[in-house]
mmCIF file of N, CA and C in Angstrom:
data_model
loop_
_atom_site.group_PDB
_atom_site.id
_atom_site.type_symbol
_atom_site.label_atom_id
_atom_site.label_comp_id
_atom_site.label_asym_id
_atom_site.label_seq_id
_atom_site.Cartn_x
_atom_site.Cartn_y
_atom_site.Cartn_z
ATOM 1 N N LYS A 12 49.713 62.396 64.828
ATOM 2 C CA LYS A 12 49.821 63.435 65.853
ATOM 3 C C LYS A 12 49.741 64.805 65.191
ATOM 4 N N PRO A 13 49.071 65.745 65.835
ATOM 5 C CA PRO A 13 49.009 67.101 65.299
ATOM 6 C C PRO A 13 50.393 67.766 65.347
ATOM 7 N N LEU A 14 50.803 68.323 64.243
ATOM 8 C CA LEU A 14 52.127 68.944 64.125
ATOM 9 C C LEU A 14 52.343 70.039 65.159
ATOM 10 N N VAL A 15 51.440 71.009 65.200
ATOM 11 C CA VAL A 15 51.648 72.187 66.042
ATOM 12 C C VAL A 15 51.681 71.824 67.519
ATOM 13 N N SER A 16 50.711 71.088 68.009
ATOM 14 C CA SER A 16 50.665 70.783 69.441
ATOM 15 C C SER A 16 51.726 69.776 69.873
ATOM 16 N N THR A 17 52.247 68.994 68.931
ATOM 17 C CA THR A 17 53.247 67.986 69.261
ATOM 18 C C THR A 17 54.668 68.545 69.257
ATOM 19 N N PHE A 18 54.996 69.359 68.268
ATOM 20 C CA PHE A 18 56.391 69.755 68.083
ATOM 21 C C PHE A 18 56.703 71.228 68.323
ATOM 22 N N ILE A 19 55.718 72.074 68.330
ATOM 23 C CA ILE A 19 55.980 73.508 68.477
ATOM 24 C C ILE A 19 55.902 73.887 69.954
ATOM 25 N N VAL A 20 56.890 74.673 70.418
ATOM 26 C CA VAL A 20 56.893 75.091 71.823
ATOM 27 C C VAL A 20 55.633 75.902 72.109
ATOM 28 N N PRO A 21 55.084 75.774 73.325
ATOM 29 C CA PRO A 21 53.791 76.398 73.644
ATOM 30 C C PRO A 21 53.673 77.881 73.313
ATOM 31 N N LYS A 22 54.714 78.659 73.571
ATOM 32 C CA LYS A 22 54.597 80.108 73.355
ATOM 33 C C LYS A 22 54.458 80.491 71.878
ATOM 34 N N LEU A 23 54.777 79.564 70.951
ATOM 35 C CA LEU A 23 54.702 79.878 69.523
ATOM 36 C C LEU A 23 53.579 79.139 68.794
ATOM 37 N N ARG A 24 52.841 78.315 69.497
ATOM 38 C CA ARG A 24 51.820 77.494 68.835
ATOM 39 C C ARG A 24 50.779 78.327 68.097
ATOM 40 N N GLU A 25 50.304 79.377 68.722
ATOM 41 C CA GLU A 25 49.269 80.197 68.083
ATOM 42 C C GLU A 25 49.792 80.847 66.804
ATOM 43 N N SER A 26 51.007 81.401 66.846
ATOM 44 C CA SER A 26 51.537 82.081 65.657
ATOM 45 C C SER A 26 51.855 81.083 64.544
ATOM 46 N N VAL A 27 52.343 79.892 64.886
ATOM 47 C CA VAL A 27 52.618 78.879 63.862
ATOM 48 C C VAL A 27 51.308 78.411 63.237
ATOM 49 N N GLN A 28 50.293 78.200 64.057
ATOM 50 C CA GLN A 28 48.994 77.797 63.525
ATOM 51 C C GLN A 28 48.456 78.869 62.583
ATOM 52 N N THR A 29 48.674 80.138 62.932
ATOM 53 C CA THR A 29 48.237 81.244 62.068
ATOM 54 C C THR A 29 48.961 81.202 60.730
ATOM 55 N N VAL A 30 50.269 80.944 60.740
ATOM 56 C CA VAL A 30 51.044 80.843 59.496
ATOM 57 C C VAL A 30 50.479 79.725 58.620
ATOM 58 N N LEU A 31 50.199 78.572 59.224
ATOM 59 C CA LEU A 31 49.654 77.444 58.457
ATOM 60 C C LEU A 31 48.258 77.752 57.931
ATOM 61 N N ASP A 32 47.430 78.343 58.777
ATOM 62 C CA ASP A 32 46.066 78.702 58.349
ATOM 63 C C ASP A 32 46.090 79.700 57.197
ATOM 64 N N ARG A 33 46.987 80.668 57.281
ATOM 65 C CA ARG A 33 47.100 81.667 56.205
ATOM 66 C C ARG A 33 47.551 81.009 54.911
ATOM 67 N N ALA A 34 48.507 80.068 55.006
ATOM 68 C CA ALA A 34 48.980 79.372 53.803
ATOM 69 C C ALA A 34 47.843 78.567 53.173
ATOM 70 N N LEU A 35 46.965 78.020 54.003
ATOM 71 C CA LEU A 35 45.808 77.282 53.474
ATOM 72 C C LEU A 35 44.804 78.199 52.779
ATOM 73 N N LYS A 36 44.954 79.507 52.994
ATOM 74 C CA LYS A 36 44.093 80.485 52.323
ATOM 75 C C LYS A 36 44.817 81.161 51.161
ATOM 76 N N GLY A 37 46.071 80.748 50.898
ATOM 77 C CA GLY A 37 46.821 81.298 49.776
ATOM 78 C C GLY A 37 47.805 82.393 50.144
ATOM 79 N N ASP A 38 47.906 82.724 51.425
ATOM 80 C CA ASP A 38 48.821 83.775 51.887
ATOM 81 C C ASP A 38 50.079 83.105 52.437
ATOM 82 N N GLU A 39 51.135 83.085 51.638
ATOM 83 C CA GLU A 39 52.350 82.354 51.987
ATOM 84 C C GLU A 39 53.269 83.164 52.899
ATOM 85 N N THR A 40 54.100 82.449 53.652
ATOM 86 C CA THR A 40 55.015 83.079 54.599
ATOM 87 C C THR A 40 56.436 82.628 54.303
ATOM 88 N N SER A 41 57.371 83.584 54.325
ATOM 89 C CA SER A 41 58.786 83.265 54.097
ATOM 90 C C SER A 41 59.617 83.694 55.294
ATOM 91 N N ASN A 42 60.656 82.933 55.569
ATOM 92 C CA ASN A 42 61.662 83.272 56.583
ATOM 93 C C ASN A 42 61.069 83.538 57.963
ATOM 94 N N TYR A 43 60.246 82.627 58.409
ATOM 95 C CA TYR A 43 59.647 82.686 59.734
ATOM 96 C C TYR A 43 60.505 81.838 60.664
ATOM 97 N N GLU A 44 61.078 82.451 61.713
ATOM 98 C CA GLU A 44 61.933 81.701 62.628
ATOM 99 C C GLU A 44 61.107 81.203 63.806
ATOM 100 N N LEU A 45 61.308 79.931 64.144
ATOM 101 C CA LEU A 45 60.572 79.386 65.278
ATOM 102 C C LEU A 45 61.405 78.366 66.028
ATOM 103 N N GLU A 46 61.002 78.124 67.278
ATOM 104 C CA GLU A 46 61.617 77.084 68.095
ATOM 105 C C GLU A 46 60.838 75.798 67.852
ATOM 106 N N PHE A 47 61.573 74.716 67.653
ATOM 107 C CA PHE A 47 60.980 73.425 67.335
ATOM 108 C C PHE A 47 61.488 72.406 68.342
ATOM 109 N N ARG A 48 60.622 71.604 68.895
ATOM 110 C CA ARG A 48 61.017 70.577 69.845
ATOM 111 C C ARG A 48 61.148 69.235 69.119
ATOM 112 N N THR A 49 62.308 68.609 69.231
ATOM 113 C CA THR A 49 62.525 67.316 68.582
ATOM 114 C C THR A 49 61.890 66.203 69.422
ATOM 115 N N LYS A 50 61.877 64.997 68.874
ATOM 116 C CA LYS A 50 61.346 63.850 69.614
ATOM 117 C C LYS A 50 62.112 63.607 70.903
ATOM 118 N N SER A 51 63.399 63.947 70.911
ATOM 119 C CA SER A 51 64.218 63.780 72.118
ATOM 120 C C SER A 51 64.117 64.996 73.042
ATOM 121 N N ASN A 52 63.164 65.871 72.754
ATOM 122 C CA ASN A 52 62.858 67.062 73.564
ATOM 123 C C ASN A 52 63.934 68.144 73.488
ATOM 124 N N GLU A 53 64.765 68.097 72.468
ATOM 125 C CA GLU A 53 65.782 69.134 72.247
ATOM 126 C C GLU A 53 65.126 70.292 71.489
ATOM 127 N N ILE A 54 65.506 71.510 71.839
ATOM 128 C CA ILE A 54 64.986 72.683 71.148
ATOM 129 C C ILE A 54 65.936 73.045 70.012
ATOM 130 N N ARG A 55 65.377 73.189 68.823
ATOM 131 C CA ARG A 55 66.128 73.618 67.649
ATOM 132 C C ARG A 55 65.447 74.860 67.093
ATOM 133 N N TYR A 56 66.204 75.709 66.437
ATOM 134 C CA TYR A 56 65.655 76.906 65.797
ATOM 135 C C TYR A 56 65.587 76.657 64.297
ATOM 136 N N LEU A 57 64.422 76.910 63.727
ATOM 137 C CA LEU A 57 64.204 76.667 62.315
ATOM 138 C C LEU A 57 63.798 77.947 61.604
ATOM 139 N N LEU A 58 64.235 78.082 60.369
ATOM 140 C CA LEU A 58 63.780 79.144 59.481
ATOM 141 C C LEU A 58 62.832 78.475 58.497
ATOM 142 N N VAL A 59 61.567 78.893 58.515
ATOM 143 C CA VAL A 59 60.509 78.162 57.811
ATOM 144 C C VAL A 59 59.883 78.998 56.707
ATOM 145 N N ASN A 60 59.552 78.318 55.610
ATOM 146 C CA ASN A 60 58.732 78.892 54.543
ATOM 147 C C ASN A 60 57.490 78.018 54.428
ATOM 148 N N ALA A 61 56.319 78.637 54.434
ATOM 149 C CA ALA A 61 55.053 77.908 54.284
ATOM 150 C C ALA A 61 54.437 78.339 52.952
ATOM 151 N N THR A 62 54.307 77.382 52.033
ATOM 152 C CA THR A 62 53.812 77.661 50.692
ATOM 153 C C THR A 62 52.521 76.895 50.442
ATOM 154 N N THR A 63 51.593 77.557 49.797
ATOM 155 C CA THR A 63 50.320 76.935 49.461
ATOM 156 C C THR A 63 50.532 75.854 48.401
ATOM 157 N N ARG A 64 49.947 74.691 48.618
ATOM 158 C CA ARG A 64 50.004 73.600 47.632
ATOM 159 C C ARG A 64 48.678 73.577 46.881
ATOM 160 N N ARG A 65 48.761 73.573 45.560
ATOM 161 C CA ARG A 65 47.559 73.612 44.716
ATOM 162 C C ARG A 65 47.516 72.413 43.781
ATOM 163 N N ASP A 66 46.299 72.031 43.406
ATOM 164 C CA ASP A 66 46.145 70.940 42.452
ATOM 165 C C ASP A 66 46.200 71.499 41.027
ATOM 166 N N ALA A 67 45.937 70.652 40.039
ATOM 167 C CA ALA A 67 46.025 71.052 38.633
ATOM 168 C C ALA A 67 45.033 72.155 38.265
ATOM 169 N N ASP A 68 43.955 72.281 39.042
ATOM 170 C CA ASP A 68 42.957 73.329 38.794
ATOM 171 C C ASP A 68 43.177 74.560 39.670
ATOM 172 N N SER A 69 44.335 74.651 40.295
ATOM 173 C CA SER A 69 44.720 75.757 41.176
ATOM 174 C C SER A 69 43.914 75.842 42.467
ATOM 175 N N ARG A 70 43.250 74.759 42.836
ATOM 176 C CA ARG A 70 42.555 74.726 44.122
ATOM 177 C C ARG A 70 43.577 74.405 45.212
ATOM 178 N N ILE A 71 43.428 75.056 46.341
ATOM 179 C CA ILE A 71 44.334 74.814 47.463
ATOM 180 C C ILE A 71 44.030 73.444 48.053
ATOM 181 N N VAL A 72 45.090 72.620 48.149
ATOM 182 C CA VAL A 72 44.915 71.274 48.687
ATOM 183 C C VAL A 72 45.803 71.006 49.905
ATOM 184 N N GLY A 73 46.614 71.977 50.281
ATOM 185 C CA GLY A 73 47.476 71.775 51.438
ATOM 186 C C GLY A 73 48.556 72.827 51.535
ATOM 187 N N VAL A 74 49.509 72.543 52.391
ATOM 188 C CA VAL A 74 50.627 73.456 52.626
ATOM 189 C C VAL A 74 51.922 72.662 52.513
ATOM 190 N N VAL A 75 52.897 73.246 51.846
ATOM 191 C CA VAL A 75 54.237 72.677 51.796
ATOM 192 C C VAL A 75 55.113 73.539 52.692
ATOM 193 N N GLY A 76 55.712 72.902 53.681
ATOM 194 C CA GLY A 76 56.605 73.631 54.581
ATOM 195 C C GLY A 76 58.034 73.188 54.361
ATOM 196 N N VAL A 77 58.916 74.157 54.236
ATOM 197 C CA VAL A 77 60.340 73.881 54.094
ATOM 198 C C VAL A 77 61.045 74.601 55.236
ATOM 199 N N ALA A 78 61.865 73.853 55.960
ATOM 200 C CA ALA A 78 62.547 74.444 57.116
ATOM 201 C C ALA A 78 64.043 74.201 57.036
ATOM 202 N N GLN A 79 64.787 75.174 57.489
ATOM 203 C CA GLN A 79 66.247 75.067 57.562
ATOM 204 C C GLN A 79 66.646 75.222 59.023
ATOM 205 N N ASP A 80 67.454 74.305 59.517
ATOM 206 C CA ASP A 80 67.916 74.365 60.899
ATOM 207 C C ASP A 80 68.961 75.467 61.025
ATOM 208 N N VAL A 81 68.640 76.489 61.798
ATOM 209 C CA VAL A 81 69.558 77.622 61.992
ATOM 210 C C VAL A 81 69.950 77.743 63.464
ATOM 211 N N THR A 82 69.936 76.609 64.165
ATOM 212 C CA THR A 82 70.188 76.606 65.605
ATOM 213 C C THR A 82 71.528 77.230 65.961
ATOM 214 N N GLU A 83 72.581 76.796 65.313
ATOM 215 C CA GLU A 83 73.912 77.300 65.658
ATOM 216 C C GLU A 83 74.026 78.802 65.378
ATOM 217 N N THR A 84 73.490 79.238 64.266
ATOM 218 C CA THR A 84 73.499 80.664 63.940
ATOM 219 C C THR A 84 72.693 81.451 64.957
ATOM 220 N N ALA A 85 71.530 80.936 65.331
ATOM 221 C CA ALA A 85 70.671 81.616 66.311
ATOM 222 C C ALA A 85 71.370 81.720 67.664
ATOM 223 N N LYS A 86 72.043 80.662 68.078
ATOM 224 C CA LYS A 86 72.770 80.693 69.357
ATOM 225 C C LYS A 86 73.884 81.726 69.318
ATOM 226 N N ARG A 87 74.631 81.764 68.209
ATOM 227 C CA ARG A 87 75.706 82.754 68.063
ATOM 228 C C ARG A 87 75.147 84.165 68.104
ATOM 229 N N ASP A 88 74.053 84.392 67.371
ATOM 230 C CA ASP A 88 73.449 85.728 67.337
ATOM 231 C C ASP A 88 72.992 86.165 68.727
ATOM 232 N N ARG A 89 72.410 85.249 69.474
ATOM 233 C CA ARG A 89 71.953 85.575 70.828
ATOM 234 C C ARG A 89 73.136 85.873 71.748
ATOM 235 N N ALA A 90 74.224 85.119 71.598
ATOM 236 C CA ALA A 90 75.418 85.348 72.419
ATOM 237 C C ALA A 90 76.041 86.705 72.108
ATOM 238 N N VAL A 91 76.122 87.049 70.832
ATOM 239 C CA VAL A 91 76.682 88.351 70.439
ATOM 240 C C VAL A 91 75.803 89.481 70.966
ATOM 241 N N LYS A 92 74.496 89.329 70.853
ATOM 242 C CA LYS A 92 73.572 90.355 71.350
ATOM 243 C C LYS A 92 73.715 90.529 72.858
ATOM 244 N N SER A 93 73.843 89.438 73.578
ATOM 245 C CA SER A 93 74.000 89.489 75.025
ATOM 246 C C SER A 93 75.303 90.183 75.415
ATOM 247 N N MET A 94 76.383 89.843 74.698
ATOM 248 C CA MET A 94 77.678 90.462 74.984
ATOM 249 C C MET A 94 77.643 91.959 74.696
ATOM 250 N N ALA A 95 77.023 92.341 73.611
ATOM 251 C CA ALA A 95 76.914 93.757 73.265
ATOM 252 C C ALA A 95 76.125 94.509 74.333
ATOM 253 N N GLN A 96 75.073 93.892 74.831
ATOM 254 C CA GLN A 96 74.269 94.527 75.872
ATOM 255 C C GLN A 96 75.081 94.695 77.158
ATOM 256 N N GLU A 97 75.851 93.672 77.522
ATOM 257 C CA GLU A 97 76.693 93.765 78.715
ATOM 258 C C GLU A 97 77.742 94.860 78.566
ATOM 259 N N LEU A 98 78.352 94.956 77.396
ATOM 260 C CA LEU A 98 79.363 95.994 77.167
ATOM 261 C C LEU A 98 78.735 97.385 77.208
ATOM 262 N N ARG A 99 77.543 97.510 76.614
ATOM 263 C CA ARG A 99 76.841 98.791 76.643
ATOM 264 C C ARG A 99 76.536 99.201 78.083
ATOM 265 N N GLN A 100 76.110 98.235 78.889
ATOM 266 C CA GLN A 100 75.793 98.509 80.284
ATOM 267 C C GLN A 100 77.057 98.896 81.055
ATOM 268 N N LEU A 101 78.167 98.231 80.760
ATOM 269 C CA LEU A 101 79.440 98.558 81.400
ATOM 270 C C LEU A 101 79.854 99.988 81.083
ATOM 271 N N VAL A 102 79.749 100.372 79.823
ATOM 272 C CA VAL A 102 80.117 101.734 79.411
ATOM 273 C C VAL A 102 79.177 102.747 80.050
ATOM 274 N N ASP A 103 77.886 102.452 80.067
ATOM 275 C CA ASP A 103 76.897 103.384 80.617
ATOM 276 C C ASP A 103 77.057 103.597 82.118
ATOM 277 N N THR A 104 77.581 102.595 82.832
ATOM 278 C CA THR A 104 77.686 102.699 84.289
ATOM 279 C C THR A 104 79.117 102.939 84.770
ATOM 280 N N ALA A 105 80.041 103.163 83.845
ATOM 281 C CA ALA A 105 81.436 103.378 84.214
ATOM 282 C C ALA A 105 81.577 104.677 84.993
ATOM 283 N N ASN A 106 82.435 104.653 86.047
ATOM 284 C CA ASN A 106 82.688 105.841 86.850
ATOM 285 C C ASN A 106 83.786 106.717 86.283
ATOM 286 N N ALA A 107 84.486 106.216 85.293
ATOM 287 C CA ALA A 107 85.576 106.960 84.671
ATOM 288 C C ALA A 107 85.324 107.025 83.181
ATOM 289 N N PRO A 108 85.887 108.027 82.516
ATOM 290 C CA PRO A 108 85.703 108.124 81.073
ATOM 291 C C PRO A 108 86.342 106.924 80.364
ATOM 292 N N ILE A 109 85.694 106.498 79.300
ATOM 293 C CA ILE A 109 86.221 105.407 78.483
ATOM 294 C C ILE A 109 86.479 105.968 77.103
ATOM 295 N N PHE A 110 87.739 105.820 76.645
ATOM 296 C CA PHE A 110 88.118 106.338 75.332
ATOM 297 C C PHE A 110 88.354 105.160 74.396
ATOM 298 N N GLY A 111 88.033 105.382 73.124
ATOM 299 C CA GLY A 111 88.345 104.305 72.197
ATOM 300 C C GLY A 111 87.556 104.344 70.950
#
């Protein structure tokens, strides 16, 4: 099965394919965050590095991808960002002065 069309969420397929294509040309990518769909259809967030794989003569023969599951961290970061936005909106729309 093709990796990108099978496991990558539709909105990120083009950018992930670009990362892989670039790695096949020798342009490596570090710390690329993406949404990944598991076989059970669960969405996980991954931090990915795509490195060019070369043979003994330095010819490009593939891509080595290393991913770290950062789902819990990503969820926490999104929750904190959402809370900060709500608090900012509360302060901006308050009818009385807020000190602190």
